[in-house]
CSV table of N, CA, C and O in Angstrom, one decimal:
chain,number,residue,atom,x,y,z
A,29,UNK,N,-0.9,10.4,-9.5
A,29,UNK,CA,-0.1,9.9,-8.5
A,29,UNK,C,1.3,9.7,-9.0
A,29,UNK,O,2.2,10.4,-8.6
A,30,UNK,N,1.5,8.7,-9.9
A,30,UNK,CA,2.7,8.7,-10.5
A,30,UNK,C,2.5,7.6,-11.4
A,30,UNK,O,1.7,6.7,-11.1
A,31,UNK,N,3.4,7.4,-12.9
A,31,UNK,CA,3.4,6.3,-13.6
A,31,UNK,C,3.6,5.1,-13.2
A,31,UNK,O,3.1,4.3,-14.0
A,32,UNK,N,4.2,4.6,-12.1
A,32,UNK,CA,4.1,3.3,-11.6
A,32,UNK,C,3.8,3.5,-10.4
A,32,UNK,O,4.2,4.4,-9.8
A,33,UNK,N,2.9,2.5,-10.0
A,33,UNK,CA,2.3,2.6,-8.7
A,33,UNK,C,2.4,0.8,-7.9
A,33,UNK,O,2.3,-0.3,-8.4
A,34,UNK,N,2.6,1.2,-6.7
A,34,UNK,CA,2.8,-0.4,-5.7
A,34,UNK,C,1.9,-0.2,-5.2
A,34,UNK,O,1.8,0.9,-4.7
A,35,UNK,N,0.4,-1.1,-5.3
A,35,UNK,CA,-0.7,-1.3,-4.3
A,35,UNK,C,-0.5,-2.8,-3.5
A,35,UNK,O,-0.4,-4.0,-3.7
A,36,UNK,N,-0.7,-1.5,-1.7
A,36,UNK,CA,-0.6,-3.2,-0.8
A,36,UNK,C,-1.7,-3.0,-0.3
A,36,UNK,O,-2.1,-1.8,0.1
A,37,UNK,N,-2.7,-4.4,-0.1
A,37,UNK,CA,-3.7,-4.5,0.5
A,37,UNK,C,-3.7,-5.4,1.6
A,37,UNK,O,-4.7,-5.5,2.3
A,38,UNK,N,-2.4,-6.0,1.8
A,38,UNK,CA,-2.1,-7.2,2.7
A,38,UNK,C,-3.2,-8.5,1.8
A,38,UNK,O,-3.5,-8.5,0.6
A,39,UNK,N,-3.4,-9.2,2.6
A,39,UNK,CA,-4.6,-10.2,1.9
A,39,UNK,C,-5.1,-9.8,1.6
A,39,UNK,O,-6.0,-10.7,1.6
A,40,UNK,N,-5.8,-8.6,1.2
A,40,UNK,CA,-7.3,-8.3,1.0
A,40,UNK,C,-7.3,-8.1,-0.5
A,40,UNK,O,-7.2,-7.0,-1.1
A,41,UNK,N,-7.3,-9.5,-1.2
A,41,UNK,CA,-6.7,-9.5,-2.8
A,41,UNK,C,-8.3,-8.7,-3.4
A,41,UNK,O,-8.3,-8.4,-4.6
A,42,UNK,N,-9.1,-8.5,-2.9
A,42,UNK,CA,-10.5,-8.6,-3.4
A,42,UNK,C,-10.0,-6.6,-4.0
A,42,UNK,O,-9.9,-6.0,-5.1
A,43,UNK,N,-9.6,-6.1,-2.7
A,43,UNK,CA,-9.7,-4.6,-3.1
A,43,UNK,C,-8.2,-4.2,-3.7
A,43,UNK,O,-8.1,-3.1,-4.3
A,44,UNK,N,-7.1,-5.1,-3.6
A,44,UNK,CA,-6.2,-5.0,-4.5
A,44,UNK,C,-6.4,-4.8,-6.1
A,44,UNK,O,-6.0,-3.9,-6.8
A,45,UNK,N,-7.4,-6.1,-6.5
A,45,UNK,CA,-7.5,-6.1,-7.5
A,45,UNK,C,-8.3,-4.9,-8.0
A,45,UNK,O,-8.0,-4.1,-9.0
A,46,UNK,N,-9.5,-4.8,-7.1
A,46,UNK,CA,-10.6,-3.5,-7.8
A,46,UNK,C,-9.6,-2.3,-7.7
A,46,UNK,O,-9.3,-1.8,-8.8
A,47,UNK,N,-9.1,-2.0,-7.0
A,47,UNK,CA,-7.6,-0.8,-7.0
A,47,UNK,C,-6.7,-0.6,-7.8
A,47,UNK,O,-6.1,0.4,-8.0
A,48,UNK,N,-6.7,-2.2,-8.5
A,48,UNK,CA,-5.1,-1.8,-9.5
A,48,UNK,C,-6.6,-1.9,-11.1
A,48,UNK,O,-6.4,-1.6,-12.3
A,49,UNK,N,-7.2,-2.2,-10.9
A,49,UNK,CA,-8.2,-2.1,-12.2
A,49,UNK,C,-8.3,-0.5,-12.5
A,49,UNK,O,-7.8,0.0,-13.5
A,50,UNK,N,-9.1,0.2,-11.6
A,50,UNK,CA,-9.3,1.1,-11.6
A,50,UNK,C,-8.1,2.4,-11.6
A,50,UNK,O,-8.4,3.4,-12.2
A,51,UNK,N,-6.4,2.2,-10.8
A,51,UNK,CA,-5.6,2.6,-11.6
A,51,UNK,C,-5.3,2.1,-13.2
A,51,UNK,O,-5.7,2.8,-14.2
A,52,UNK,N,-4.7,1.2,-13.5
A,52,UNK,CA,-4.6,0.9,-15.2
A,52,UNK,C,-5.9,1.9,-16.0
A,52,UNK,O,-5.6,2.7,-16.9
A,53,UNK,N,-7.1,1.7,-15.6
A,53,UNK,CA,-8.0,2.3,-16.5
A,53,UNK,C,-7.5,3.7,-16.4
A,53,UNK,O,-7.7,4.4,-17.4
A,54,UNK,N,-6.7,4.2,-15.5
A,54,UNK,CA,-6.7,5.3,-15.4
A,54,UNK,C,-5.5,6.1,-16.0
A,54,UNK,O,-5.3,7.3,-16.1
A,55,UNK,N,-4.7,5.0,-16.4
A,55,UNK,CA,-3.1,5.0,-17.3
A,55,UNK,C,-2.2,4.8,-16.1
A,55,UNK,O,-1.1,4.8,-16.8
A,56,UNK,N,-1.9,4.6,-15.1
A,56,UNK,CA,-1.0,3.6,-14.2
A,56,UNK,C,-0.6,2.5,-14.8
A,56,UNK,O,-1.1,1.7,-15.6
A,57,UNK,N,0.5,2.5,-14.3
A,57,UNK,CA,1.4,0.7,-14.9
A,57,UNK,C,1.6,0.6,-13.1
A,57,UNK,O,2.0,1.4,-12.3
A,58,UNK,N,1.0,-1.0,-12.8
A,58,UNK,CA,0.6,-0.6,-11.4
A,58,UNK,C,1.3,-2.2,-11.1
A,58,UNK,O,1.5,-3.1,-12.0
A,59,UNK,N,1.5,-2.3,-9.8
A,59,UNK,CA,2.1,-3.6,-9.4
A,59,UNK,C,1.4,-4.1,-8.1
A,59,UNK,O,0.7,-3.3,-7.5
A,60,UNK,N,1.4,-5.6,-7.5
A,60,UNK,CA,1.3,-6.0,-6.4
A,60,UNK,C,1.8,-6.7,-5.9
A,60,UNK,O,3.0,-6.9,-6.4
A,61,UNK,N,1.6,-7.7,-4.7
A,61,UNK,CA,2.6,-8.5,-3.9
A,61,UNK,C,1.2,-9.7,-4.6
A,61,UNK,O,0.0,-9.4,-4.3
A,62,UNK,N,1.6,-10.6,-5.3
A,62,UNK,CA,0.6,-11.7,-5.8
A,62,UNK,C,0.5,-12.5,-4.5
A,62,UNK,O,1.3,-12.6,-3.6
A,63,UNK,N,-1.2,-13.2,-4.4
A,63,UNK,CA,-1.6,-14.0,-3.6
A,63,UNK,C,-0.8,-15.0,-3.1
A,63,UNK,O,-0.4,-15.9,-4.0
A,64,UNK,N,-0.4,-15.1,-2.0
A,64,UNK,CA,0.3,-16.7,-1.6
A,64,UNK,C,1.8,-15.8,-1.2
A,64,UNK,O,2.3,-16.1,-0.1
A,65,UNK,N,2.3,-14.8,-1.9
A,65,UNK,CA,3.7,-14.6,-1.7
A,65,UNK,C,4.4,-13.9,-1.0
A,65,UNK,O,3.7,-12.9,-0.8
A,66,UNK,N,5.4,-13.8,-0.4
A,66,UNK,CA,6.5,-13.0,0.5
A,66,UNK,C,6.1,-11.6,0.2
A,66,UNK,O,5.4,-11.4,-0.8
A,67,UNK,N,6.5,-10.6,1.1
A,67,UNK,CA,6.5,-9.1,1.2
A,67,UNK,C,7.0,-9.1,-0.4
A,67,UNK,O,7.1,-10.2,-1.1
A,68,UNK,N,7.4,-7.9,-1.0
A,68,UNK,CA,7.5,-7.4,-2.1
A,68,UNK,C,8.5,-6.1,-2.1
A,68,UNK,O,8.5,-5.2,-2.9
A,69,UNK,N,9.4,-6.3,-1.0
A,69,UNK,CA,10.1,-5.0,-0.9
A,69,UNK,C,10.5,-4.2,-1.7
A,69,UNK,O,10.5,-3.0,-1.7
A,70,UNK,N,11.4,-5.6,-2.8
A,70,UNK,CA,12.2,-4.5,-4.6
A,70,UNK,C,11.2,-3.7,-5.1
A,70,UNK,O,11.3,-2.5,-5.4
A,71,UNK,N,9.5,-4.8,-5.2
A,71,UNK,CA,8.9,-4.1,-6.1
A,71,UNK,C,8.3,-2.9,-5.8
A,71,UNK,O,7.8,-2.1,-6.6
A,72,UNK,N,8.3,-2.8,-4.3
A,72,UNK,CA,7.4,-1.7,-3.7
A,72,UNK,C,8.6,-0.4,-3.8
A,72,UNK,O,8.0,0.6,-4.4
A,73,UNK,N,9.9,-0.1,-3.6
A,73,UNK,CA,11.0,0.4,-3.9
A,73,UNK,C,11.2,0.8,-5.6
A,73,UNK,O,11.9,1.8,-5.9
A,74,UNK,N,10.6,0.1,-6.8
A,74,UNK,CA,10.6,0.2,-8.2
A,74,UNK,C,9.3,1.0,-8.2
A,74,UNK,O,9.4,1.9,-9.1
A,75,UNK,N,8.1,1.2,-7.5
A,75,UNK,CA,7.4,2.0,-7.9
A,75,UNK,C,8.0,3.5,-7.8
A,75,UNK,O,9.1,3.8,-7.4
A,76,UNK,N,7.1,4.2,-8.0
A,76,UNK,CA,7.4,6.1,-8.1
A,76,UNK,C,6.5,5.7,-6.9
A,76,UNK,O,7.2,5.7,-5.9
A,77,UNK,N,5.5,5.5,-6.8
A,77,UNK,CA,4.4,5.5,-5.5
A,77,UNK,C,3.9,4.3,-4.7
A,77,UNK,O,3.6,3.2,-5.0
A,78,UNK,N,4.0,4.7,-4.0
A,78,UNK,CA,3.2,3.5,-3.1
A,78,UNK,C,1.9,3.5,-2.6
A,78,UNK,O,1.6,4.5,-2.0
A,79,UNK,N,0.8,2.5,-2.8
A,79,UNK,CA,-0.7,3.2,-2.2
A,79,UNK,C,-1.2,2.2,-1.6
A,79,UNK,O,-1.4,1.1,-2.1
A,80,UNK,N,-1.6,2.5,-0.1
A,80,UNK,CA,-2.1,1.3,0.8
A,80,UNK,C,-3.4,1.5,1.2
A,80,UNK,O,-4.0,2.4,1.8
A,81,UNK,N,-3.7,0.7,1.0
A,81,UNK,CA,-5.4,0.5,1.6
A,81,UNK,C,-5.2,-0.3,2.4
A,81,UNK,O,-4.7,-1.4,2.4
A,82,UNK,N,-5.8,0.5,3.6
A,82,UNK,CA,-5.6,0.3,5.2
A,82,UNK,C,-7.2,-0.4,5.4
A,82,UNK,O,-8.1,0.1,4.9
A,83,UNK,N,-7.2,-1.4,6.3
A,83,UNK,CA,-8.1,-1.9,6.6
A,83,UNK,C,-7.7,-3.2,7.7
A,83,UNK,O,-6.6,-3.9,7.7
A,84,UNK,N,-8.6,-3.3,8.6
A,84,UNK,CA,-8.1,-3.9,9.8
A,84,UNK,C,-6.9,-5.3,9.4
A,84,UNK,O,-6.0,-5.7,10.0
A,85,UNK,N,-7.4,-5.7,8.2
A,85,UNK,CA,-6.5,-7.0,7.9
A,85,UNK,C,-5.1,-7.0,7.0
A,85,UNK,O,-4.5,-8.0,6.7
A,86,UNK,N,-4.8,-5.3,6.7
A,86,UNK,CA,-3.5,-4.5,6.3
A,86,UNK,C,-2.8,-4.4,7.1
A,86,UNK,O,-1.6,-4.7,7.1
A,87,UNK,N,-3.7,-3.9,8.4
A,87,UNK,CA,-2.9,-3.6,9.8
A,87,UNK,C,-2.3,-4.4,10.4
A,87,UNK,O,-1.4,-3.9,10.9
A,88,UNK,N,-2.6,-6.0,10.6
A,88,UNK,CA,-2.1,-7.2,10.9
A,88,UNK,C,-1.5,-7.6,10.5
A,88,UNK,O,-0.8,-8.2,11.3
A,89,UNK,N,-1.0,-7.9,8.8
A,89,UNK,CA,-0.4,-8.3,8.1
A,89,UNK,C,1.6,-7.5,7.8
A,89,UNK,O,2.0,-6.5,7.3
A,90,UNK,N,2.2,-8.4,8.3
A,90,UNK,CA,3.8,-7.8,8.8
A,90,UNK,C,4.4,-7.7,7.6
A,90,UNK,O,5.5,-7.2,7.5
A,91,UNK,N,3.5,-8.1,5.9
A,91,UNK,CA,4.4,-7.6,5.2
A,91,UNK,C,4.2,-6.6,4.8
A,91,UNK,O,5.1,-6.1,4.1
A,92,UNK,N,3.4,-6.0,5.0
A,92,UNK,CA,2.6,-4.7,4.5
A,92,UNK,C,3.4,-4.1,5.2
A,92,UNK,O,3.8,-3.2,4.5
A,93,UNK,N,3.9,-4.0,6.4
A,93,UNK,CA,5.2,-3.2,6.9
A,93,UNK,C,6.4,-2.8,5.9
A,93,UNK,O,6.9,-1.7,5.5
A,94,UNK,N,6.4,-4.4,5.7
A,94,UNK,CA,8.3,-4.4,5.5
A,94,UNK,C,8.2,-3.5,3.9
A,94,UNK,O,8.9,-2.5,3.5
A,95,UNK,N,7.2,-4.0,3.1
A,95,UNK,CA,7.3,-3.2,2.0
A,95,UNK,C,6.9,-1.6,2.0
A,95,UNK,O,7.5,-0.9,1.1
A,96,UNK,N,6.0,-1.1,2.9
A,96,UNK,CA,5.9,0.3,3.3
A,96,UNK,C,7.2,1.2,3.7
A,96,UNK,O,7.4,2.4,3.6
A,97,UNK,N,7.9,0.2,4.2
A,97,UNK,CA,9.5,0.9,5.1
A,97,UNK,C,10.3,1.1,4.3
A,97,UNK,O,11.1,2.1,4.1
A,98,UNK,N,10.0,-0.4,3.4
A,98,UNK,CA,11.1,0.1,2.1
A,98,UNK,C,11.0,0.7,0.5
A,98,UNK,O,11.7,0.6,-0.5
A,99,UNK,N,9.5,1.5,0.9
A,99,UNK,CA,9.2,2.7,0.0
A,99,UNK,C,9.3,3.7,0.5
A,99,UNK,O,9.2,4.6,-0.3
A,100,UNK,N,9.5,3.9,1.7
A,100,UNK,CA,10.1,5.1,3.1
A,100,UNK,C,11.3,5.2,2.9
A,100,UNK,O,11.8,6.3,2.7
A,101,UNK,N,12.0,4.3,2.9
A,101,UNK,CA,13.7,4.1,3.1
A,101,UNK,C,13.9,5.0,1.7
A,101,UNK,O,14.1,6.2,1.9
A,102,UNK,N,13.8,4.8,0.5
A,102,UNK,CA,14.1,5.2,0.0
A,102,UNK,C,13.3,6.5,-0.9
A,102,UNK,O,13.6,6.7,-2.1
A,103,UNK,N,12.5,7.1,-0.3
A,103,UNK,CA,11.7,8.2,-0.3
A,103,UNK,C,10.8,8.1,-1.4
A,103,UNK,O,10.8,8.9,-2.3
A,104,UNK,N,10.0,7.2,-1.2
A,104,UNK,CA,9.0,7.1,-2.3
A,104,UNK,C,7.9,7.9,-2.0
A,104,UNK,O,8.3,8.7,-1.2
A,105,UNK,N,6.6,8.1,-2.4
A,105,UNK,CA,5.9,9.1,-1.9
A,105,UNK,C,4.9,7.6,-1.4
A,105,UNK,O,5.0,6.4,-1.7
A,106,UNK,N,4.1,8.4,-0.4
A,106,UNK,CA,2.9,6.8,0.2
A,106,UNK,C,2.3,7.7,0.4
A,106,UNK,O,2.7,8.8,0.8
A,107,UNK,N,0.8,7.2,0.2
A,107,UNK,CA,-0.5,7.2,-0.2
A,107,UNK,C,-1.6,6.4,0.7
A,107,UNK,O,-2.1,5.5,0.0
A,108,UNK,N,-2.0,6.5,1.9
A,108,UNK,CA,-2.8,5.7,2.4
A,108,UNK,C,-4.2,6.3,2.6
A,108,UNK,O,-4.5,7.2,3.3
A,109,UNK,N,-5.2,5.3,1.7
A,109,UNK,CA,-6.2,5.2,1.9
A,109,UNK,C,-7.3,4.9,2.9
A,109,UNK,O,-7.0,3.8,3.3
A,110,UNK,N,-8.2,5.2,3.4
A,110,UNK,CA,-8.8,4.7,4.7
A,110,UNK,C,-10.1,5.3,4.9
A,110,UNK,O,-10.3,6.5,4.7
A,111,UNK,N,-11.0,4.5,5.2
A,111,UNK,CA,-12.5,5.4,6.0
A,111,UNK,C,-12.0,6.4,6.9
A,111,UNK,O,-11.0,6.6,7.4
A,112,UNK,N,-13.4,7.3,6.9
A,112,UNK,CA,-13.1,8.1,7.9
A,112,UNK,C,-13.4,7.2,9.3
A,112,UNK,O,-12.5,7.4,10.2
A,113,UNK,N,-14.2,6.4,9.6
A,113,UNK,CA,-14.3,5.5,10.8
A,113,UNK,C,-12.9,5.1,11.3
A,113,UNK,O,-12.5,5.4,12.4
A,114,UNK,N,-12.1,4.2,10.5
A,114,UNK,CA,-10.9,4.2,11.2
A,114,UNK,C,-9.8,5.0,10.9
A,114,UNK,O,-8.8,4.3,10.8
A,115,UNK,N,-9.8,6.4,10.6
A,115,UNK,CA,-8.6,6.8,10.1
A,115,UNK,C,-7.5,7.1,11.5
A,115,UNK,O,-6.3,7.3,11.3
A,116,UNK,N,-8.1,7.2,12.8
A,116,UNK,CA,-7.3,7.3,14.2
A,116,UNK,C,-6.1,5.9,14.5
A,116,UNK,O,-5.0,6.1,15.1
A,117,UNK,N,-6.5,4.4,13.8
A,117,UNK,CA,-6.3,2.9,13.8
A,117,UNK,C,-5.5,3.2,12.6
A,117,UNK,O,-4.6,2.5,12.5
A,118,UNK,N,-5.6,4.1,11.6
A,118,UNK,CA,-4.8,4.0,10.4
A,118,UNK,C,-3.2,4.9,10.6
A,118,UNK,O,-2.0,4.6,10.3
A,119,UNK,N,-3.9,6.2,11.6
A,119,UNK,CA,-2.9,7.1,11.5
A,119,UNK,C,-1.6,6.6,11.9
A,119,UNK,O,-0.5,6.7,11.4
A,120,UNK,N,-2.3,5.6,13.7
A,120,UNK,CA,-1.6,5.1,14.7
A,120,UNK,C,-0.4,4.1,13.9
A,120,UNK,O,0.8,4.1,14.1
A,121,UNK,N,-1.0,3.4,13.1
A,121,UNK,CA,0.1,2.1,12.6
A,121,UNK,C,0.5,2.6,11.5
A,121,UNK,O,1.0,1.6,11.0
A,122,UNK,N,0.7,3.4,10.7
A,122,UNK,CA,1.8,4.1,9.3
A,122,UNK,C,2.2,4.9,9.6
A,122,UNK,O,3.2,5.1,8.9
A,123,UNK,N,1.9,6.1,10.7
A,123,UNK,CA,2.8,7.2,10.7
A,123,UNK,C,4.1,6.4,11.5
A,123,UNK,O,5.3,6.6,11.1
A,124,UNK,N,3.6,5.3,12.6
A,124,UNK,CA,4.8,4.8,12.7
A,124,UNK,C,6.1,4.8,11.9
A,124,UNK,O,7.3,5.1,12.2
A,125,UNK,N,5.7,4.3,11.0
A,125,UNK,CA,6.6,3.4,9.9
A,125,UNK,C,7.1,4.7,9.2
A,125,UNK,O,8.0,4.7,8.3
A,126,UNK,N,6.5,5.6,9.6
A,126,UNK,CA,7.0,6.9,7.8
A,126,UNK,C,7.5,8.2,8.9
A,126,UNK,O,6.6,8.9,9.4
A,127,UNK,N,8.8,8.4,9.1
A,127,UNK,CA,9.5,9.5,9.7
A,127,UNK,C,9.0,10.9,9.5
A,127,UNK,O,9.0,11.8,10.4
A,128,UNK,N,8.4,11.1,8.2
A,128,UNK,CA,8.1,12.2,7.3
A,128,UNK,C,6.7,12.4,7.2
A,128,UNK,O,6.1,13.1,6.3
A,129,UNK,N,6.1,11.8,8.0
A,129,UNK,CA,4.8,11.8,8.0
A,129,UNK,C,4.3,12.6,8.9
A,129,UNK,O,3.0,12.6,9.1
């Protein structure tokens, strides 16, 4: 993917974490938006990549936008993850957000 990576899961700290574990094992230097805190726009913009795991409570969650837009804005590459069950619910709310998509 790339040496630094932004994982947003919105709240879903549970697959955040198993996500940024299993990048680091993998040699990633990886980042997140820590529990409790504001969108993460700088840091999601400081990665090379961005990788979102979409899941009905990603989709809800408005900061998971604002930091997706501003890995867009400035042409980061994004990476979204998703079942095949909802990938129609996934396409609908991030192609939004990504011009290039």
């Amino acid at each position: 993917i790339a040496a630094r990576v932004f994982v947003a899961a919105g709240s879903d700290f549970f697959a955040t974490a198993e996500t940024r574990v299993a990048l680091e094992q993998a040699g990633y230097s990886v980042s997140h938006r820590p529990p409790g805190a504001d969108a993460s726009p700088g840091r999601a913009q400081s990665a090379e990549a961005f990788v979102l795991l979409d899941s009905q409570v990603t989709r809800q969650d408005d900061d998971v936008a604002t930091e997706l837009s501003a890995a867009v804005t400035i042409g980061r590459r994004v990476y979204v993850l998703c079942d095949t069950e909802h990938l129609g619910q996934a396409e609908t709310k991030w192609r939004a957000l990504s011009p290039h998509a």
